[in-house]
CSV table of C-alpha atoms in Angstrom, one decimal:
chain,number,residue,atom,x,y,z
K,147,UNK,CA,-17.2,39.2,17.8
K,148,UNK,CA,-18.0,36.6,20.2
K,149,UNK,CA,-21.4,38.7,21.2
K,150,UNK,CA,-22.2,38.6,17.6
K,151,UNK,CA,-21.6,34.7,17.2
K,152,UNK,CA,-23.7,33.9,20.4
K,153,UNK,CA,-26.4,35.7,18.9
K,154,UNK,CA,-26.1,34.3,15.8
K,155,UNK,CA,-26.4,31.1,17.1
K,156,UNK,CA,-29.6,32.0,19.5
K,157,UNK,CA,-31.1,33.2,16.1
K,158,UNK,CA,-30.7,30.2,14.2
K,159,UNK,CA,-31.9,27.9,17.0
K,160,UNK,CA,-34.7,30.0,16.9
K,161,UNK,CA,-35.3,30.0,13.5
K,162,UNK,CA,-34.8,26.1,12.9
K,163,UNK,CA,-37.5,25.4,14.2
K,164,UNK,CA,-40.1,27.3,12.4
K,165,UNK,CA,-38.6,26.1,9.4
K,166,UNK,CA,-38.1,22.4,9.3
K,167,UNK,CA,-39.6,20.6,6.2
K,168,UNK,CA,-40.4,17.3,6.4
K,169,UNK,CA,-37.9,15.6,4.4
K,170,UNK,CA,-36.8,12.4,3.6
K,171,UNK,CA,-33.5,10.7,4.4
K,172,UNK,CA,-31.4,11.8,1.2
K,173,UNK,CA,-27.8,10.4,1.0
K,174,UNK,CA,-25.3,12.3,-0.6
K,175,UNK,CA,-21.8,12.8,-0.5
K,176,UNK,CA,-18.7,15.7,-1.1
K,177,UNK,CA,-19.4,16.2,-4.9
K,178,UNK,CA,-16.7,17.0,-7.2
K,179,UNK,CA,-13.1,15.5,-7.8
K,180,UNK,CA,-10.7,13.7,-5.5
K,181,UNK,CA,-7.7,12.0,-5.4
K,182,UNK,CA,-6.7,9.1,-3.5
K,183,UNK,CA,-3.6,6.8,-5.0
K,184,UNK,CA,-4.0,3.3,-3.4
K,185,UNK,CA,-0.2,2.0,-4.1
K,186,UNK,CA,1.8,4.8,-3.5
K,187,UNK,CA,2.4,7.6,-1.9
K,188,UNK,CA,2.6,11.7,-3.6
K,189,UNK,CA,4.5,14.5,-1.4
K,190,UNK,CA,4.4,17.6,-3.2
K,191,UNK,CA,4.2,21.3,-1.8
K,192,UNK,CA,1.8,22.9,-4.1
K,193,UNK,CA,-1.9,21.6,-5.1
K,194,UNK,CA,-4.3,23.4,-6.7
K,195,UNK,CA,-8.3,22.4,-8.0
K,196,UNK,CA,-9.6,24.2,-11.4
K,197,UNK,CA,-13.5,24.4,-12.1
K,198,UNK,CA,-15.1,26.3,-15.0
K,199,UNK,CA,-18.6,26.7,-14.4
K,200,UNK,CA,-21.4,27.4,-17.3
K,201,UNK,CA,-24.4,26.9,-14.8
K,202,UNK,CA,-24.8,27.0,-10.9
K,203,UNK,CA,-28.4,26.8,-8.8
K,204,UNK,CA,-28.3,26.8,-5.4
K,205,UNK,CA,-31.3,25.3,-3.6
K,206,UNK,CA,-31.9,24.7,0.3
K,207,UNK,CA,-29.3,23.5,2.9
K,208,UNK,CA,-30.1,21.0,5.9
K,209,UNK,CA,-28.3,20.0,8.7
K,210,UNK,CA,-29.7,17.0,11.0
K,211,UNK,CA,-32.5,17.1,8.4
K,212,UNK,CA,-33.4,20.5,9.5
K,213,UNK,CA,-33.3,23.1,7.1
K,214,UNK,CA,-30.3,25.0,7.5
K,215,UNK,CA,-30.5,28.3,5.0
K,216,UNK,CA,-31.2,28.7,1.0
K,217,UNK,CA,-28.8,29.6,-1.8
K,218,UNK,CA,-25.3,29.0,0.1
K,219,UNK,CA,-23.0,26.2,-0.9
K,220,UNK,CA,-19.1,25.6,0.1
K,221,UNK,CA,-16.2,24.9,-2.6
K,222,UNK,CA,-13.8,23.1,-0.8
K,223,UNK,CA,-10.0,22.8,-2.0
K,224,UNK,CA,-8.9,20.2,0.8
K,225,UNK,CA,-5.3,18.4,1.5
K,226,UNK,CA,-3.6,16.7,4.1
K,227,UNK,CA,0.0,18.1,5.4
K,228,UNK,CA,1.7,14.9,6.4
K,229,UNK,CA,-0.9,12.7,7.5
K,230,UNK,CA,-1.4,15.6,11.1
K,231,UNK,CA,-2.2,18.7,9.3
K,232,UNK,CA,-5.9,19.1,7.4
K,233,UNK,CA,-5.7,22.6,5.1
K,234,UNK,CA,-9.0,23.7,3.2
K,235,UNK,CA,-8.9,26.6,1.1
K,236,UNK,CA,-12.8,27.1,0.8
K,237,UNK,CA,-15.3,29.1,-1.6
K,238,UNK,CA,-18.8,30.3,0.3
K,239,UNK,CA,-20.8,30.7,-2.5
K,240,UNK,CA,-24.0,32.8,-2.0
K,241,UNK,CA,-26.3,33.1,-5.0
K,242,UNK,CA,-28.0,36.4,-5.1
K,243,UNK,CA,-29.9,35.8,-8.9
K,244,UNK,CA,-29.9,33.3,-11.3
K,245,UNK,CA,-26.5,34.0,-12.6
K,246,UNK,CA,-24.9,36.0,-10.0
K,247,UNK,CA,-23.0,35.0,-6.5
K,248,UNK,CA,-21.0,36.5,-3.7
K,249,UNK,CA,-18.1,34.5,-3.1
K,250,UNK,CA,-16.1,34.5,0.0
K,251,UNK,CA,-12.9,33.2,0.8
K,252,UNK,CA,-12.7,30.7,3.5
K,253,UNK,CA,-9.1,29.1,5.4
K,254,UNK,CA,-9.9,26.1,7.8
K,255,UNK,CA,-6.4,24.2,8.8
K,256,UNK,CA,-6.9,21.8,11.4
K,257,UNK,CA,-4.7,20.5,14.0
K,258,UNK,CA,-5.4,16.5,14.3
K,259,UNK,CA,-3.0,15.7,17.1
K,260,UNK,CA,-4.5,18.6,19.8
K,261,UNK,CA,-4.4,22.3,20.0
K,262,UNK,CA,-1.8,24.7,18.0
K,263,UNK,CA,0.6,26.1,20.0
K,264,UNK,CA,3.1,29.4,19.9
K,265,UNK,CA,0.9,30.9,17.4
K,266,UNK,CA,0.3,34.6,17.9
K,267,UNK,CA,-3.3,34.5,15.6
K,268,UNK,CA,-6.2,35.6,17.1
K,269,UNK,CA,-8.2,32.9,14.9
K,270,UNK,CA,-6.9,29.8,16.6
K,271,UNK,CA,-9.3,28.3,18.4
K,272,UNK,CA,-9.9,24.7,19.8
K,273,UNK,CA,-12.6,21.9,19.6
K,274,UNK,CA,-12.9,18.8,21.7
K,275,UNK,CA,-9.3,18.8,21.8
K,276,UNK,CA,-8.4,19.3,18.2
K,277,UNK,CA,-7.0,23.3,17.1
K,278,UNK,CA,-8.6,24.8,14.3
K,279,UNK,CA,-7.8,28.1,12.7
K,280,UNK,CA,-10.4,29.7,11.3
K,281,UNK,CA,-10.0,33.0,8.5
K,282,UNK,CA,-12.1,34.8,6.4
K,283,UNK,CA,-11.3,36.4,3.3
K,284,UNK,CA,-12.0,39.1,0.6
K,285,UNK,CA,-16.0,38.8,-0.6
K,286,UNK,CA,-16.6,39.1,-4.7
K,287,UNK,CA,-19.4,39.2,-6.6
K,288,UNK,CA,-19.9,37.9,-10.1
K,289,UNK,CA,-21.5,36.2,-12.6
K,290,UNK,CA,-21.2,32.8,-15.1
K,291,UNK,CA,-19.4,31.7,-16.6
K,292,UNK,CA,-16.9,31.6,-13.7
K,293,UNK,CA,-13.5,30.4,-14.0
K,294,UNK,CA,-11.5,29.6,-10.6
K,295,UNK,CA,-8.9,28.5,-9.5
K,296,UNK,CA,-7.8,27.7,-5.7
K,297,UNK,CA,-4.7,26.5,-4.6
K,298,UNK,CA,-2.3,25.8,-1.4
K,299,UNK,CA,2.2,26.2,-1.8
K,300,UNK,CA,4.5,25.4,1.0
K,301,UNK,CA,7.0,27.9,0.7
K,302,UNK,CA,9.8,28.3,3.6
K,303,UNK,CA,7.9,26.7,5.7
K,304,UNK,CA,4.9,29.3,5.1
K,305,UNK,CA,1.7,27.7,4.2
K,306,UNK,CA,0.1,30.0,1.8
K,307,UNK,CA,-4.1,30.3,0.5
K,308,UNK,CA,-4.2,31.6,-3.0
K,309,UNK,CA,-7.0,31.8,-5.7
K,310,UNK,CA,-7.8,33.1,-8.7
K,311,UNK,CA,-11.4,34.2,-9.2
K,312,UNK,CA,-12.7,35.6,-13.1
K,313,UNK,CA,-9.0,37.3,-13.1
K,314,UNK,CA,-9.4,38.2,-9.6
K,315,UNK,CA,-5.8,36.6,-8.5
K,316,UNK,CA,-4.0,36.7,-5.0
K,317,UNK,CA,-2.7,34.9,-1.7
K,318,UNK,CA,-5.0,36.3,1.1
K,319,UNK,CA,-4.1,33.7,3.9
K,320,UNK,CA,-0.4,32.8,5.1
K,321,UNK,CA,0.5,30.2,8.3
K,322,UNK,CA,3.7,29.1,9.3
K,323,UNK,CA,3.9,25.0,9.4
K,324,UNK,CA,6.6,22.9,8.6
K,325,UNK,CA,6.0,19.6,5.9
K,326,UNK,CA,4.5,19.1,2.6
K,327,UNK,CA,1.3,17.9,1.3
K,328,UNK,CA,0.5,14.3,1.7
K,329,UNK,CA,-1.6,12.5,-1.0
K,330,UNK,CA,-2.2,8.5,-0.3
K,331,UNK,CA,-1.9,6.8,3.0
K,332,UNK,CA,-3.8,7.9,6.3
K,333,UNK,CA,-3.7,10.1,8.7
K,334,UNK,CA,-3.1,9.8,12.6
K,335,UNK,CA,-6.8,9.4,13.3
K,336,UNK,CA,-7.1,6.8,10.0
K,337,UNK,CA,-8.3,9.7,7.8
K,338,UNK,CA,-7.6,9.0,3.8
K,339,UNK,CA,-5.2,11.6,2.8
K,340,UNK,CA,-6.9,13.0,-0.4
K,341,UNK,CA,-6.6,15.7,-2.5
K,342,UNK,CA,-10.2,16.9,-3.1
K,343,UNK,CA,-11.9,20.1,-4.9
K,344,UNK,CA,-15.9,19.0,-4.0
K,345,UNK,CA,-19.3,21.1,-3.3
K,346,UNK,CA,-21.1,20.5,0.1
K,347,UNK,CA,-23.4,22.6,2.2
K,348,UNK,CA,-22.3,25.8,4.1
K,349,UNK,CA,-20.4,24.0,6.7
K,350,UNK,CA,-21.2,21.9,10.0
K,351,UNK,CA,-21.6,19.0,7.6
K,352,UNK,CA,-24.3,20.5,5.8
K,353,UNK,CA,-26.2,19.1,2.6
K,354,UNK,CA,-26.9,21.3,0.3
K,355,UNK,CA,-29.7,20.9,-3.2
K,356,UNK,CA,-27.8,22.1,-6.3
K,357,UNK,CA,-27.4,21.6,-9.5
K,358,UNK,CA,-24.7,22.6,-11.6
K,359,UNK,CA,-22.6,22.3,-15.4
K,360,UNK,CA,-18.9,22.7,-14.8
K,361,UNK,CA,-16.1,20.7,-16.3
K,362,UNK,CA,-12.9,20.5,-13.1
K,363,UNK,CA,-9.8,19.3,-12.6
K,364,UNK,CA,-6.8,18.3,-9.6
K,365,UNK,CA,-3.2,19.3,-9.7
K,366,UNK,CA,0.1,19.0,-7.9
K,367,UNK,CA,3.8,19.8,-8.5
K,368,UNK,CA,5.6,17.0,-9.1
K,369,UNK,CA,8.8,18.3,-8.9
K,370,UNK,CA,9.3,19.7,-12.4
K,371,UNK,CA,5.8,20.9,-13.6
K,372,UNK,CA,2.4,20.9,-12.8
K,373,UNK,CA,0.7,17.7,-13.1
K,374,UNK,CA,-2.5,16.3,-13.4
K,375,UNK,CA,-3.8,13.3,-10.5
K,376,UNK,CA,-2.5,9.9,-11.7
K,377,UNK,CA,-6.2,9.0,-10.2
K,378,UNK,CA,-9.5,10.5,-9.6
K,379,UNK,CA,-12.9,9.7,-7.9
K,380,UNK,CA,-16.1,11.7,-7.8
K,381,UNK,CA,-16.7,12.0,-4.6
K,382,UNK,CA,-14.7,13.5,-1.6
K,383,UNK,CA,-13.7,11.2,1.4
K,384,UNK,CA,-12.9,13.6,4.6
K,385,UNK,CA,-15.4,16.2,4.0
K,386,UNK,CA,-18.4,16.2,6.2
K,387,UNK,CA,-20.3,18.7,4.3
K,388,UNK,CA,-22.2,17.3,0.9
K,389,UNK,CA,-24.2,17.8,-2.2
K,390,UNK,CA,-27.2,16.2,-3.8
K,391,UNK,CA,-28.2,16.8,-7.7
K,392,UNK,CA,-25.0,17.1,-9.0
K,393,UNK,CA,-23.4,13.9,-10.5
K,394,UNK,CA,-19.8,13.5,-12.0
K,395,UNK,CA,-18.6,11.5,-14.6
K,396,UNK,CA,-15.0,11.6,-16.8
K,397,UNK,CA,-14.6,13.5,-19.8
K,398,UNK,CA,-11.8,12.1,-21.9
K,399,UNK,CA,-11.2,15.0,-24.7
K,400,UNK,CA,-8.1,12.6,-24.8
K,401,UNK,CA,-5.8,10.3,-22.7
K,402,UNK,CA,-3.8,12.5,-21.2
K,403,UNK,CA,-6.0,15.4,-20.5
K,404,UNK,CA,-8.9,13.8,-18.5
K,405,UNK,CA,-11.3,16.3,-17.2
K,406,UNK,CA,-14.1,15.7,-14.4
K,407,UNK,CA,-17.4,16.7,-16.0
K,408,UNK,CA,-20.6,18.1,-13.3
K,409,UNK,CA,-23.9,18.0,-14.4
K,410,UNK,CA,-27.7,17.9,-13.0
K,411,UNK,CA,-28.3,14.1,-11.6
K,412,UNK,CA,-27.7,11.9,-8.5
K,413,UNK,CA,-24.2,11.1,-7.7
K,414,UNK,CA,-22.8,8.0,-7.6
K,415,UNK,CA,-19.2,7.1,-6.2
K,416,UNK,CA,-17.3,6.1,-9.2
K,417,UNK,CA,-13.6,5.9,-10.9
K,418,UNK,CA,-13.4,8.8,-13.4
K,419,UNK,CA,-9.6,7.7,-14.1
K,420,UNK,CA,-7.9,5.7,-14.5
K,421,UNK,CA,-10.9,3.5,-16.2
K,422,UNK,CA,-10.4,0.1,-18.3
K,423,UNK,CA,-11.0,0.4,-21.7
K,424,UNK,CA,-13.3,-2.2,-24.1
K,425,UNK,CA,-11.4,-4.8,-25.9
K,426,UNK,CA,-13.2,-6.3,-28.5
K,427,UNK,CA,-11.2,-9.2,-30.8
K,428,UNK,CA,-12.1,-10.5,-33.6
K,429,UNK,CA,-10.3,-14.1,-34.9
K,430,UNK,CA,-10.0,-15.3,-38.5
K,431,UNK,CA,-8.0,-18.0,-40.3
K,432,UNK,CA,-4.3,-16.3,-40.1
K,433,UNK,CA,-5.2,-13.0,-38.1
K,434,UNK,CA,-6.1,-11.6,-34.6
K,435,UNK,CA,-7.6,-8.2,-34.7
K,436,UNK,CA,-7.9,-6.0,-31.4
K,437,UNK,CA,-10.4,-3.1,-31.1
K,438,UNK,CA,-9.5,-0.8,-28.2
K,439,UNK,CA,-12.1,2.0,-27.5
K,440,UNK,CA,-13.3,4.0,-24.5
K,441,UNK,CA,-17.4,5.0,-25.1
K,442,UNK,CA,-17.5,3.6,-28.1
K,443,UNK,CA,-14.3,6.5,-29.0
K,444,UNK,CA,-11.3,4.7,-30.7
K,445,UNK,CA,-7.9,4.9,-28.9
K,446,UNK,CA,-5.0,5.1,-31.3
K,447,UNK,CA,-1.4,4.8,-31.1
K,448,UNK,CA,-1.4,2.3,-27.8
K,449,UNK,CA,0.5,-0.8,-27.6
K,450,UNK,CA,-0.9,-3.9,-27.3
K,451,UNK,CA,0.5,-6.7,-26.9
K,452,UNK,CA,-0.6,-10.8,-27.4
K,453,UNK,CA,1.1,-13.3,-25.2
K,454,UNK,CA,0.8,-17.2,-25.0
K,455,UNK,CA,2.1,-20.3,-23.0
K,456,UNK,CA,2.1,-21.2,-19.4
K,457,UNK,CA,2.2,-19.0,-18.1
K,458,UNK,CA,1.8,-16.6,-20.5
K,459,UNK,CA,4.7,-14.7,-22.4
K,460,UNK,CA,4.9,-12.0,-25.1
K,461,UNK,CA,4.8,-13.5,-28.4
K,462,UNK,CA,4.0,-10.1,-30.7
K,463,UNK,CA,3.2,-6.5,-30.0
K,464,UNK,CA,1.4,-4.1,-32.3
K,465,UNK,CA,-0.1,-1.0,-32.0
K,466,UNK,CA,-3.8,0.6,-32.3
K,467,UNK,CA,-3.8,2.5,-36.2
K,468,UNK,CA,-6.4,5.0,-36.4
K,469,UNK,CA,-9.5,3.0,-36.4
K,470,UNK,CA,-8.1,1.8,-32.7
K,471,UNK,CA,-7.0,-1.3,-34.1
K,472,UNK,CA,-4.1,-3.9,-33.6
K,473,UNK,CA,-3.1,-6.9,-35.7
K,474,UNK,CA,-1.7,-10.0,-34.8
K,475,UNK,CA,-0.9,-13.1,-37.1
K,476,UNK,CA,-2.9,-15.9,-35.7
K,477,UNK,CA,-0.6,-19.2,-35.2
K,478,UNK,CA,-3.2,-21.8,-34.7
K,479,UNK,CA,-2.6,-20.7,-30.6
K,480,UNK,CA,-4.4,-23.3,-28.6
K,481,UNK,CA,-4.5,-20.3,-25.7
K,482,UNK,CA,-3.5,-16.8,-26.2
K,483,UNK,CA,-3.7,-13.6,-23.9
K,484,UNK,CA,-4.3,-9.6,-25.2
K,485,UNK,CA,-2.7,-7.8,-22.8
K,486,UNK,CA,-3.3,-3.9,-22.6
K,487,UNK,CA,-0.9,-2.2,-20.2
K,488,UNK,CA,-2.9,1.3,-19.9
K,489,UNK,CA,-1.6,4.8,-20.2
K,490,UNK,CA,-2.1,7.1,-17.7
K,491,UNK,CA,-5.9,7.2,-17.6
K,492,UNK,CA,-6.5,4.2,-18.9
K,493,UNK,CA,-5.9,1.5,-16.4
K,494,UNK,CA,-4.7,-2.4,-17.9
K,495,UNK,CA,-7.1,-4.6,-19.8
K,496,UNK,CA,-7.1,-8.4,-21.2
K,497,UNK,CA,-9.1,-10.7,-23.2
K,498,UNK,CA,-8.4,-14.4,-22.9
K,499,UNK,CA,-9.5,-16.3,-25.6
K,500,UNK,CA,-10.9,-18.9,-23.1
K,501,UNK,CA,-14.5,-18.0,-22.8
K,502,UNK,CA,-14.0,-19.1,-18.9
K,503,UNK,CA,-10.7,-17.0,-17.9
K,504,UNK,CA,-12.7,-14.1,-19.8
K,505,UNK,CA,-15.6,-14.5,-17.3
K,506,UNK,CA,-13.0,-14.3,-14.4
K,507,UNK,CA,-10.9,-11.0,-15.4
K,508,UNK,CA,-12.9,-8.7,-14.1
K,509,UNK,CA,-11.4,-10.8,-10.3
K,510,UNK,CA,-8.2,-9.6,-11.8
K,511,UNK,CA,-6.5,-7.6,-9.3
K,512,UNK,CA,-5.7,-4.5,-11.8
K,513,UNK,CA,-4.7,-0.9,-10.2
K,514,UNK,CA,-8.4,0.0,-11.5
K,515,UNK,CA,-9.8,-3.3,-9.2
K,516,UNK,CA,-7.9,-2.0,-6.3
K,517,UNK,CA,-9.1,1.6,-6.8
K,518,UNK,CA,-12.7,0.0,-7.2
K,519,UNK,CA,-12.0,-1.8,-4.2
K,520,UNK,CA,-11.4,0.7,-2.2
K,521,UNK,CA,-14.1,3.0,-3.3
K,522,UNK,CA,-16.4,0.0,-2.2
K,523,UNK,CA,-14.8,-0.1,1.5
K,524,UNK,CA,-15.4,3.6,1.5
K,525,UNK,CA,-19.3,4.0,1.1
K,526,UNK,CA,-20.3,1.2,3.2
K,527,UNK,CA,-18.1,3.0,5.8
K,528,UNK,CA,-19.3,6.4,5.0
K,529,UNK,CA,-22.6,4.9,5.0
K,530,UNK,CA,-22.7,3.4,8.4
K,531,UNK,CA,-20.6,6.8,9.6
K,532,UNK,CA,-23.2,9.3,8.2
K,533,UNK,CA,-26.3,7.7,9.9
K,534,UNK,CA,-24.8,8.0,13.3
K,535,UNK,CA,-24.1,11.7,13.1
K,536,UNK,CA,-28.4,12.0,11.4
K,537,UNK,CA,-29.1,10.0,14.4
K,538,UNK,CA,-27.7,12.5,16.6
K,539,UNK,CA,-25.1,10.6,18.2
K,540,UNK,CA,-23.6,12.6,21.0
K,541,UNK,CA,-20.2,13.7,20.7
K,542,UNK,CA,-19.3,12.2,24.2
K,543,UNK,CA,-20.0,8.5,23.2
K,544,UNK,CA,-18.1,8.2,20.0
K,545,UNK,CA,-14.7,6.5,20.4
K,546,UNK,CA,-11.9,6.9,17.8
K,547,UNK,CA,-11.1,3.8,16.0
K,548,UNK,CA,-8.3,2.3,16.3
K,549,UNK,CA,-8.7,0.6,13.7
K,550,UNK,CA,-6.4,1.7,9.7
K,551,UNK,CA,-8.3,0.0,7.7
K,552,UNK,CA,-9.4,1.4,4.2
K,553,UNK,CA,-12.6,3.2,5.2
K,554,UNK,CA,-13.9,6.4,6.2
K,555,UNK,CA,-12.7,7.2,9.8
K,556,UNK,CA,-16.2,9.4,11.1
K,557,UNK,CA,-14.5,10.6,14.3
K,558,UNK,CA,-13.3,13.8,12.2
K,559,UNK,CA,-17.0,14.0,11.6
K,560,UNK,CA,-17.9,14.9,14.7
K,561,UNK,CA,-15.5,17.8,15.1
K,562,UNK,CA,-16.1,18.9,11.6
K,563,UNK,CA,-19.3,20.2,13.3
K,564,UNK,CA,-17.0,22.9,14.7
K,565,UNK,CA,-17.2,24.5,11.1
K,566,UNK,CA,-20.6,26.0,11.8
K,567,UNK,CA,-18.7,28.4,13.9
K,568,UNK,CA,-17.0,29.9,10.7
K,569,UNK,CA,-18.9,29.0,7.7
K,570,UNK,CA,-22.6,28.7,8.7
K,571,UNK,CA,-22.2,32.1,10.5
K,572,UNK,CA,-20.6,33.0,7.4
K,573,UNK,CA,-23.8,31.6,5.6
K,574,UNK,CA,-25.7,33.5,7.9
K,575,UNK,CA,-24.3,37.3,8.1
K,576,UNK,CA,-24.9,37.1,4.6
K,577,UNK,CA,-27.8,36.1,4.3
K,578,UNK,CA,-29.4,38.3,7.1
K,579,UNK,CA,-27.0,40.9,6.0
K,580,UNK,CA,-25.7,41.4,9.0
């Protein structure tokens, strides 16, 4: 196997460079669906990411700006186990016509405190002192629409892979570890621990051209049932690997089923959920009228409530009617508040009816402000991370940060690379048939 790897490897450094297109610097990130709560912190022992996809094209990869292969992308189902442990459950996806793919199961757990030890598996290998264990699964082939489904359960201690694939259902991957799966907070190197279902390139921190219509969706167990994220972004923040033509935004078919929507476009880190909705008031004589809406949509059956004083206190409550509509009687207020707490995906909302408090509530440090925040932090970080490794920063020179700051933490980047040695070569036998 390692004969076969080695030559692989001679092959593509071969290859590379009678194929490098000049391209331009194109900054993209891990498309798809994450979670990352900012004032608390989920343990759970099962999480699973859903995608229904109507239409997929894969285009070129590039890695370094070289290009890499054509047609492959990675679906990546990642989780933290306590803030040490980083579990992927992975999709290769190799598109063989215009609707049809191979798909092959990938497992990637890595180690982030050094090497795994007492483990009989042949797969565990490790890289610049971190262990990774690296398997590969069953291969299908099919054709849109394509439902799947991929998940990861702590069960006795047994960390199982699952998936379910057009029908095609099973566990193909089981590894003993002890814990449970960590969403919110940061791991020992400074990591965020999200939950994440996003595309990226073949691996090696690829970047892949695609396009595709798919509608997607994060789970855990919380206990009782399975639940959807209490928050969602549309961008990964661990994965090294990204896409570029896909963007995400939210689909609310209603409040408490939000759904992440992919489509053709250009990404842009954003909140799909929870996301503050309009408030529009309107003030006669002897009444206050609230409009509450999302796109325009009307939201119905939410309280709302009107407070006054200093500082303000609840003085009435109503709720939206039909039209997404509450009424207050009007009491010749000389200030008065509308506060909307949220619910579930909609984060809380206020209209002052001083013009110059409204110009200030957007400084209002709501859960959607914090999550807004951080998202902010994030892609300067990621930014600043992400031209190093194009700039070919050597391995030996970069220095973990000691530093736990919200923020993308890029030393992981750098031994991310290590996932050419199972997914690019993946890419590759594939591709070359081998």
């Amino acid at each position: 196997m390692y004969k076969i790897i080695l030559i692989i490897i001679l092959l593509l450094s071969l290859l590379l460079p009678l194929t490098v297109q000049s391209q331009a610097l194109i900054f993209s990130f891990p498309t798809g669906i994450s979670s990352f709560p900012i004032n608390t912190i989920i343990y759970t022992n099962f999480v699973q990411g859903e995608i229904n996809i109507t239409s997929l094209k894969i285009g070129d990869s590039y890695l370094q700006g070289q290009l890499l292969t054509n047609g492959n992308a990675s679906l990546q189902l990642n989780a933290m186990i306590l803030g040490k442990y980083w579990a992927q459950n992975v999709i290769l996806f190799h598109q063989i016509s215009s609707n049809t793919f191979y798909l092959t199961l990938i497992v990637n757990v890595w180690n982030l405190s050094g090497p795994f030890y007492n483990t009989t598996l042949n797969d565990s290998e490790v890289y610049q002192g971190l262990g990774i264990i690296y398997y590969q699964g069953p291969t299908f082939k099919e054709s849109l629409p394509l439902h799947i489904s991929l998940f990861m359960d702590i069960v006795n201690s047994t960390l199982q892979f699952g998936y379910d694939i057009n029908n095609h259902k099973g566990i193909y991957f089981t590894l003993p570890i002890i814990g449970l799966f960590q969403i919110g907070g940061f791991s020992i190197l400074g990591l965020p621990n999200d939950l994440e279902l996003v595309w990226g390139g073949p691996g090696g921190g690829s970047m892949v051209y695609m396009n595709v219509t798919a509608t997607t969706q994060l789970y855990y167990f919380n206990g009782k049932s399975l639940t959807i994220v209490p928050n969602a972004y549309s961008i990964g923040f661990d994965t090294a690997e990204s896409a570029y033509g896909t963007k995400v935004n939210t689909y609310l078919r209603n409040i408490f089923s939000p759904l992440a929507f992919e489509s053709p476009g250009i990404n842009t880190p954003n909140i799909l959920w929870p996301i503050p909705p309009q408030i529009k008031v309107n003030q006669t004589e002897n009444k206050i009228y609230v409009n509450i809406s999302i796109n325009g949509e009307p939201i119905p059956d939410q309280e709302v409530y009107l407070e006054t004083g200093f500082p303000p206190s609840v003085a009435a409550k109503s709720i939206t009617n039909s039209s997404g509509i509450a009424e207050f009687s009007y009491e010749n207020y000389s200030f008065y508040e509308v506060y909307f707490p949220g619910n579930y995906t909609l984060s809380s909302a206020y209209y002052y009816s001083s013009p110059i408090l409204n110009s200030l509530t957007t400084k209002i440090q709501t859960y959607y402000q914090q999550l807004l925040n951080f998202l902010k932090s994030f892609q300067n970080s990621f930014k600043n991370g992400i031209k190093s490794v194009l700039s070919k920063q050597s391995p030996t020179t970069t220095t973990k940060q000691t530093n736990n700051q919200i923020g993308f933490n890029m030393y992981i980047i750098i031994y991310i690379l290590a996932f050419v040695i199972g997914m690019v070569i993946s890419a590759i036998l594939i591709r070359f048939k081998l």
